[in-house]
PDB file of C-alpha atoms in Angstrom:
ATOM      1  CA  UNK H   1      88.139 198.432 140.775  1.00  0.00           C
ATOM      2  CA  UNK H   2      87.885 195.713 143.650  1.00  0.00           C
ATOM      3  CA  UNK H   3      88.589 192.617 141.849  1.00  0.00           C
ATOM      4  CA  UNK H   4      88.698 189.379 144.516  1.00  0.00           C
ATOM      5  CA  UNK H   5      90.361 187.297 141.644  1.00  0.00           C
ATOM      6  CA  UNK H   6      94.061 186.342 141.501  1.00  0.00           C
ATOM      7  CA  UNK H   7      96.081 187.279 138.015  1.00  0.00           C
ATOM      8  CA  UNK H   8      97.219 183.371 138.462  1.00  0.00           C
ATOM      9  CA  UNK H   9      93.696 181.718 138.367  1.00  0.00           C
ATOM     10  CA  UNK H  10      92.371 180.438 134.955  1.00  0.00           C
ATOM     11  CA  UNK H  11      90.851 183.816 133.016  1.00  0.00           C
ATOM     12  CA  UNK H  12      86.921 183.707 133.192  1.00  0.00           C
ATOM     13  CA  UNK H  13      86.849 184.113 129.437  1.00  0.00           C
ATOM     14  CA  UNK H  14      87.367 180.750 129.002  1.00  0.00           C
ATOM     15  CA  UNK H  15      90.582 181.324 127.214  1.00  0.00           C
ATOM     16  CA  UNK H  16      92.838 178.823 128.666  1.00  0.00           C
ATOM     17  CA  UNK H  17      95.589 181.900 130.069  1.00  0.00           C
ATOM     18  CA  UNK H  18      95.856 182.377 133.741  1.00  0.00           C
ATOM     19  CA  UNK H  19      93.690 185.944 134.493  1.00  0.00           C
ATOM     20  CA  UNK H  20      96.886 188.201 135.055  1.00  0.00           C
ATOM     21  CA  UNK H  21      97.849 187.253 131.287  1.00  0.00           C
ATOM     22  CA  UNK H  22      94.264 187.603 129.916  1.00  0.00           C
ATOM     23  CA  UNK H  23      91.805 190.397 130.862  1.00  0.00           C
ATOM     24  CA  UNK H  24      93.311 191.422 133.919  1.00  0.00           C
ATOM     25  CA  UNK H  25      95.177 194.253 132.015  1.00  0.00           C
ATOM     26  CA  UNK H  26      91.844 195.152 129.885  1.00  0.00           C
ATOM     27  CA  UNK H  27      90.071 195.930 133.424  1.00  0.00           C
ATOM     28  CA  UNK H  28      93.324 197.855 134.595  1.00  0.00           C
ATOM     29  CA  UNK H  29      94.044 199.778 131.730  1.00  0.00           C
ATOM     30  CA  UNK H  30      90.739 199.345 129.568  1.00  0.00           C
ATOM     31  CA  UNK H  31      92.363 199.218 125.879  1.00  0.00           C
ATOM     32  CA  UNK H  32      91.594 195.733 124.690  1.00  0.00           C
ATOM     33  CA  UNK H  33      93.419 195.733 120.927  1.00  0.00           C
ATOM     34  CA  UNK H  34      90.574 193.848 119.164  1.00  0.00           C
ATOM     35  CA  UNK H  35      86.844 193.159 119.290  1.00  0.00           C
ATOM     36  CA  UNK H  36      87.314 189.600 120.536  1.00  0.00           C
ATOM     37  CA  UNK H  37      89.195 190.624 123.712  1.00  0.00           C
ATOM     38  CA  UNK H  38      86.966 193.265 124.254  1.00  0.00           C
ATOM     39  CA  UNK H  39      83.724 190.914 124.324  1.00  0.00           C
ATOM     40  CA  UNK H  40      86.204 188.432 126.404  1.00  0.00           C
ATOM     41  CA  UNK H  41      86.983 190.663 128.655  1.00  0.00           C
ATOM     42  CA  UNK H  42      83.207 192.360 128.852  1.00  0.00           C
ATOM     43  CA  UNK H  43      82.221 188.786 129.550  1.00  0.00           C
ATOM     44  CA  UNK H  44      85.099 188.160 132.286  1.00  0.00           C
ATOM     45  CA  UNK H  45      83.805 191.540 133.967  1.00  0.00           C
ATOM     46  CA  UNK H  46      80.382 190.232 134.421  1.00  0.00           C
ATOM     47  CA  UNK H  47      81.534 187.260 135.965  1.00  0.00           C
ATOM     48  CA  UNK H  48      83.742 189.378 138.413  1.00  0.00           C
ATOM     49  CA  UNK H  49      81.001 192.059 138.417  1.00  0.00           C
ATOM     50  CA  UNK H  50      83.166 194.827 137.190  1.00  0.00           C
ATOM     51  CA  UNK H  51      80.141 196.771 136.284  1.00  0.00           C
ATOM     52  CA  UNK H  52      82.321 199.943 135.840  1.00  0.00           C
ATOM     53  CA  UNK H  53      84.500 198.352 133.472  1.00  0.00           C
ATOM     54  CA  UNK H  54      81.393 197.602 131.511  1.00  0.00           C
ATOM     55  CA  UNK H  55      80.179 201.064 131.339  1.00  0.00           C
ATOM     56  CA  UNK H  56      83.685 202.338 130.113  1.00  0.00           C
ATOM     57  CA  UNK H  57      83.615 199.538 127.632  1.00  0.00           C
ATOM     58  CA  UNK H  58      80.058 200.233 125.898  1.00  0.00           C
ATOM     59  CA  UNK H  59      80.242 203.114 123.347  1.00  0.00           C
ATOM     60  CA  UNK H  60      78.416 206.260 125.324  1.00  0.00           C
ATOM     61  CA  UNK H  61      76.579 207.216 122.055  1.00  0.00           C
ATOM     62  CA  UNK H  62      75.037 203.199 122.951  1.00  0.00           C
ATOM     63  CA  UNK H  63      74.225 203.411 126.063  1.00  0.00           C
ATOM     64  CA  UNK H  64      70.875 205.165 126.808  1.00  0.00           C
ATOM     65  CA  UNK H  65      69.742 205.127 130.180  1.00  0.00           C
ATOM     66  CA  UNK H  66      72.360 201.920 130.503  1.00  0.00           C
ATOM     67  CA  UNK H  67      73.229 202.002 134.615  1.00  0.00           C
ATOM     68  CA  UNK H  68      75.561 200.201 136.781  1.00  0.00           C
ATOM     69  CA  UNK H  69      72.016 199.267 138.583  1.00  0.00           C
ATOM     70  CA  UNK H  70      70.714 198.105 135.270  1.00  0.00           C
ATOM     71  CA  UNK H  71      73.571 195.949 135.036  1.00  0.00           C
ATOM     72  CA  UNK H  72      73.348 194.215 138.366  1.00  0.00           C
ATOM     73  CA  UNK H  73      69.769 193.848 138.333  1.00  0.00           C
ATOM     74  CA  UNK H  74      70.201 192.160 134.637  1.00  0.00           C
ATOM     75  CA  UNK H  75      72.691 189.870 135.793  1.00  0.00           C
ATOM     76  CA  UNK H  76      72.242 186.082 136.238  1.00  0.00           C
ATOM     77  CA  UNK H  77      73.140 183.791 139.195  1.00  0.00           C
ATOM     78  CA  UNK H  78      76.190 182.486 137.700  1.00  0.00           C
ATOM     79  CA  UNK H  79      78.005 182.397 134.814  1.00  0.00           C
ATOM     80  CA  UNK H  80      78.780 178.916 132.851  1.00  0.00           C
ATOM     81  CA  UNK H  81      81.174 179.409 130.170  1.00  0.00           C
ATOM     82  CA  UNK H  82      81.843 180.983 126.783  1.00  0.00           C
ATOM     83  CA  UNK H  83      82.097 180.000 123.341  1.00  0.00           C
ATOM     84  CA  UNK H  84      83.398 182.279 120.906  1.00  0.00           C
ATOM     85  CA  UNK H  85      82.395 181.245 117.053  1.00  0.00           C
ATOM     86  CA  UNK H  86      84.013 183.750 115.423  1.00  0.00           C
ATOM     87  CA  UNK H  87      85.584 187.274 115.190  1.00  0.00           C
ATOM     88  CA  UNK H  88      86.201 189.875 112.148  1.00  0.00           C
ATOM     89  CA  UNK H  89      87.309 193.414 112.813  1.00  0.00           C
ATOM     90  CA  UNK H  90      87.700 196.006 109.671  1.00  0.00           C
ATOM     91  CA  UNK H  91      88.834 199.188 109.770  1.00  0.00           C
ATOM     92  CA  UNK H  92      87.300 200.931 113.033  1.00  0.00           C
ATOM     93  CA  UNK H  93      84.530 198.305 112.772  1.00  0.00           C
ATOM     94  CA  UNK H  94      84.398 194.746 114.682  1.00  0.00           C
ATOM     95  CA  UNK H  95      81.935 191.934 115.559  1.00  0.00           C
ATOM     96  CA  UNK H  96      82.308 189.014 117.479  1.00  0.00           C
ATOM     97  CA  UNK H  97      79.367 186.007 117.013  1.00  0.00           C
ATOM     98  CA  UNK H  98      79.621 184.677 120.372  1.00  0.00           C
ATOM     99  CA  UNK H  99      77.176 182.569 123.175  1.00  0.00           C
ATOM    100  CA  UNK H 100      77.822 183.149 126.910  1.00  0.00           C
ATOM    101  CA  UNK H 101      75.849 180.262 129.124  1.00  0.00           C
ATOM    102  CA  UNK H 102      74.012 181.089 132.444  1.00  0.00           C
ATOM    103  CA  UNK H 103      72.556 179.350 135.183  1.00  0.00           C
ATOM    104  CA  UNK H 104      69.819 181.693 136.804  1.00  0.00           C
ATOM    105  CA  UNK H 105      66.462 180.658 139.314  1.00  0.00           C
ATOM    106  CA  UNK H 106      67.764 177.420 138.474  1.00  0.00           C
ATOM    107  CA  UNK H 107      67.397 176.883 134.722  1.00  0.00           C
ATOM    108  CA  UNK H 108      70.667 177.448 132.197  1.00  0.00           C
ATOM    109  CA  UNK H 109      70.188 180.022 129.490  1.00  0.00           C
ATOM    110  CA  UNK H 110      72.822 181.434 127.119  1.00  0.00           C
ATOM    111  CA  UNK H 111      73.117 185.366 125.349  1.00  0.00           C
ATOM    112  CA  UNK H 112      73.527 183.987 122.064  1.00  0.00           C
ATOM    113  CA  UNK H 113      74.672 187.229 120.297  1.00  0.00           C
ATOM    114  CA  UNK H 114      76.489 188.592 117.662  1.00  0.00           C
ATOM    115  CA  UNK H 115      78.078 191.830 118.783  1.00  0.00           C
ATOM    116  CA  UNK H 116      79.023 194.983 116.768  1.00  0.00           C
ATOM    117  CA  UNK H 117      82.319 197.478 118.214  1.00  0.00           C
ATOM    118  CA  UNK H 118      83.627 200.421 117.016  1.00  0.00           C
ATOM    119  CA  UNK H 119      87.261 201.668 117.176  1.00  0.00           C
ATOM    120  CA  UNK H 120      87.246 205.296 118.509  1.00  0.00           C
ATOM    121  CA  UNK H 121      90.395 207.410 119.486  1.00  0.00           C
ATOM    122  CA  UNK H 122      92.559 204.321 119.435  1.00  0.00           C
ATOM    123  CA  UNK H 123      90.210 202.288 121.838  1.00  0.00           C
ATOM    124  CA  UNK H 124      87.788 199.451 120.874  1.00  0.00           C
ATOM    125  CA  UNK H 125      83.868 200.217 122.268  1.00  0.00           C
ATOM    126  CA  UNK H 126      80.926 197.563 122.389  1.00  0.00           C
ATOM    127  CA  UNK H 127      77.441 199.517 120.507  1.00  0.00           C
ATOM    128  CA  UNK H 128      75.393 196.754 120.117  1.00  0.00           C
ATOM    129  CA  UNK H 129      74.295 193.092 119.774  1.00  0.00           C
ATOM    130  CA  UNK H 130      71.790 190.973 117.537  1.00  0.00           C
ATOM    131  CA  UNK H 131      69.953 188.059 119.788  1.00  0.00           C
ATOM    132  CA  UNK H 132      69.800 185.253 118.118  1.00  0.00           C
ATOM    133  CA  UNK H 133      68.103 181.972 119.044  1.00  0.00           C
ATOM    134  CA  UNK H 134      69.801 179.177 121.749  1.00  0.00           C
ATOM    135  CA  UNK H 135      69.770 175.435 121.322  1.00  0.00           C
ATOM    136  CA  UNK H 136      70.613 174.314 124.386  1.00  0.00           C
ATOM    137  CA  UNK H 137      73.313 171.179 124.363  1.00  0.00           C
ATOM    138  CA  UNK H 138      72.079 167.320 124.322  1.00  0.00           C
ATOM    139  CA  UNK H 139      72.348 165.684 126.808  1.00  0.00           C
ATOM    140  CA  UNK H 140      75.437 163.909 126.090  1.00  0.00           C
ATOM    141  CA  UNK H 141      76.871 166.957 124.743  1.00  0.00           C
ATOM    142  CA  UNK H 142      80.318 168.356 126.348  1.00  0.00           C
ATOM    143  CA  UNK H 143      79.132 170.971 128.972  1.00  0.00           C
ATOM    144  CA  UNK H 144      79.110 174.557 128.253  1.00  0.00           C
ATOM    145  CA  UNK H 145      80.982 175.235 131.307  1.00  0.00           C
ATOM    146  CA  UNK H 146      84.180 173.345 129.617  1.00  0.00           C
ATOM    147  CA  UNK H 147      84.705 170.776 132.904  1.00  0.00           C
ATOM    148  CA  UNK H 148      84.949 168.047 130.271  1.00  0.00           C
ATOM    149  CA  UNK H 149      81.961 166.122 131.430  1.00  0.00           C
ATOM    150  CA  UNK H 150      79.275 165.291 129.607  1.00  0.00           C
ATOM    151  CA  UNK H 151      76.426 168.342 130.351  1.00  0.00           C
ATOM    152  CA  UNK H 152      74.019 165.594 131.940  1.00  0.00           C
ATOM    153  CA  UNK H 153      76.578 164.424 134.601  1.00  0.00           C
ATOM    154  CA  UNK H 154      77.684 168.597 135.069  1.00  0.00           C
ATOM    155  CA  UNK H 155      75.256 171.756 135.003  1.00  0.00           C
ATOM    156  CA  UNK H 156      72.204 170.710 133.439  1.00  0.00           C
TER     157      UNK H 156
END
């Protein structure tokens, strides 16, 4: 996997730990111990376009005609930021309720989703995700890219 980011920048995921702490290791060695670093890394290797790693990551019995062409074709023109609300695993069963913010054609957009994993042969899979509705932020909200300034003065 050609990856053009250093293990010392700040981790996509929005995590606050430099890459080579963070997901780095996930898109290496692909076994992410819980749901949430499985999403965080999922949503790290669409930033970096790791569209391999994503295919390795979503549960084959998931996947239907899922295709690393798919997967470029369905992705936007730049990622913002993500917000993770909140995370549960039991037993070989996970979920993460989470909203990752886009910027595509122009206009911002968000996968608001709450995602379901499995834990198979010591390895955590994505299956699948419920879409739920996006409010984008006010105006005077904090941006969704996490620069600190208000989204009016940042990506809106």
């Amino acid at each position: 996997m050609s990856n053009p980011l250093s293990a010392a920048a700040n981790c996509p995921c929005h995590s606050g730990e430099r890459y080579g702490n963070c997901c780095q290791p996930f898109h290496i060695h692909h076994h992410a111990p819980t749901p949430e670093r499985l999403m965080r890394s999922r949503y790290s290797a669409f930033v970096l376009q790791l569209f391999d790693y994503l295919l390795l990551t979503h549960a084959a019995d998931y996947r239907a005609d899922l295709t690393i062409q798919a997967l470029v074709e369905a992705t936007p023109d730049q990622w913002l930021g993500l917000q993770v609300f909140n995370s549960e695993q039991q037993d070989n069963n996970g979920q993460v309720h989470f909203c990752a913010w886009f910027k595509d054609g122009g206009q911002i957009g968000a996968i608001h989703e709450v995602s379901q994993f499995i834990l198979q042969h010591g390895q955590w899979y994505y299956t699948t995700g419920e879409q739920l509705p996006v409010k984008l932020p006010g105006r005077n909200d904090p941006c969704v890219c996490g620069s600190g300034k208000k989204f009016k003065q940042c990506c809106i």
